[in-house]
Amino acid sequence: MATSPPLSTFGAGKVILLGEHSVVYGHPALAGPLSQGVKARGVPARKCQLTLPATMSRAQRAQLTGAFLRAAKLVGEPPVKVSLDPELPLSAGLGSSAAVSVACARMLLCAAGREPTPKEAARLAWEMEQEFHGTPSGVDHTTSAEERLLLYRRAPGSSDTGRGKVVDSPRPLRVVVALAGERSPTKKTVGALRERQARWPERYQRLFAQMGKLASEGARAVEAGDLEGLGDAMNVNQGLLAALGLSSPVLEEMVYRLRGLGALGAKLTGAGGDGGAVVGLFLEPEPAVDQLTRLGVRCFSSQLAGPRAT
Ligand code: PMV
């Protein structure tokens, strides 16, 4: 082994504030890192390997192991035994697979004696993400590796990952993330939308273009400190996601709950579908988290950007 692997590395989860799905078709999306994510722990070993909990299904284990070995090969399979410690709800729309990919990429790079810069970590995590998603836009792992609020864009059909422009916020950007029901894997929801848009391309492309415009407008609102403007863009984006067939009664109910609790804007985040995560933009998230928790809703708050209280 080139160097001793670190005891632990981290990959952040993400929330997409504006532009999920349309980002797959080349339009920009606004996404930020969560403080919650996935930790990878590493110990020196004879060969490069990933150990997974027995509670995972055979299919999940095969997919994770395949993705890990694909990335490991690219850095010479350093002899490290890696285990995962997720502190993020899995398959909910919060970029858990990207967080796993970034945590593993950082661990593999360190174990191979290489600097785990955001760019290097993103490049290696991209290899894993392709195993998980097939045709990911790359917004999840780029946001996770950069750990900054990004306006992200990737040319459709490009074999490479896209680019994220850092969006600075003069005000704290605080969100509540709440979970509503179960959902299908991202790959399935993205695939079903792809079939609908192939059938009625003009109708769907129109909506994708509108969503891309909202993401750019939202980024400008963030830079201007106009959180009300950002919140309004999120509400409009939710309407477009519903028009694309990506929302559901449980998601809508949670969106309206968060708005009722004072969210400046609320929408589903990630792939959506039957259920999953809903994000609300709040000036003061804690009272909403307390109230939702009392009602038995799984939720948490996070700051995505802007000055932090000392
Ligand atoms: O639900 P998640 O966390 O896998 O996010 C998916 C985001 C999409 O825009 C729907 C797909 C993508 O590759 O960007």
Coordinates of N, CA, C and O in Angstrom, one line a residue, residues 91-92 178-184 248 250-251 254 274-278 298:
S91 N -32.0 5.9 -0.9 CA -32.9 5.9 -2.1 C -34.2 6.8 -1.8 O -35.3 6.3 -2.0
A92 N -33.9 8.0 -1.3 CA -35.1 8.9 -1.0 C -35.0 10.1 -1.9 O -36.0 10.9 -1.8
A178 N -38.0 16.6 4.4 CA -39.0 15.7 5.1 C -39.2 14.6 4.2 O -39.3 14.7 2.9
L179 N -39.4 13.4 4.7 CA -39.6 12.2 3.9 C -41.1 11.8 3.9 O -41.8 11.9 4.9
A180 N -41.5 11.5 2.7 CA -43.0 11.2 2.5 C -43.1 9.9 1.6 O -42.9 10.0 0.4
G181 N -43.3 8.8 2.2 CA -43.6 7.5 1.5 C -42.4 6.9 0.9 O -41.3 7.5 0.9
E182 N -42.6 5.8 0.2 CA -41.5 5.1 -0.4 C -41.5 5.4 -1.9 O -42.5 5.9 -2.4
R183 N -40.4 5.2 -2.6 CA -40.4 5.5 -4.0 C -39.6 4.5 -4.8 O -38.8 3.7 -4.2
S184 N -39.7 4.5 -6.1 CA -39.0 3.6 -7.0 C -37.6 4.1 -7.2 O -37.3 5.3 -6.9
S248 N -46.9 13.0 -6.5 CA -47.9 12.0 -6.0 C -48.7 12.6 -4.8 O -48.2 13.7 -4.3
V250 N -48.9 11.8 -1.7 CA -48.1 12.0 -0.4 C -47.0 13.1 -0.5 O -46.8 13.8 0.4
L251 N -46.5 13.2 -1.7 CA -45.5 14.3 -1.9 C -46.2 15.7 -1.9 O -45.8 16.6 -1.2
M254 N -47.1 16.7 1.6 CA -45.9 17.2 2.4 C -45.5 18.6 1.9 O -45.1 19.4 2.7
D274 N -43.5 8.1 -6.7 CA -44.5 7.8 -5.7 C -44.3 8.5 -4.4 O -45.3 8.8 -3.7
G275 N -43.1 8.7 -4.0 CA -42.8 9.3 -2.7 C -41.4 9.8 -2.7 O -40.8 10.0 -3.8
G276 N -40.8 10.0 -1.5 CA -39.4 10.4 -1.4 C -39.3 11.7 -0.6 O -40.1 12.0 0.3
A277 N -38.2 12.4 -0.9 CA -37.9 13.6 -0.1 C -38.6 14.9 -0.6 O -38.7 15.0 -1.8
V278 N -38.9 15.7 0.3 CA -39.5 17.1 0.0 C -38.6 18.1 0.7 O -38.2 17.9 1.8
R298 N -40.4 11.9 9.5 CA -38.9 11.8 9.5 C -38.4 13.1 8.7 O -38.7 13.3 7.6

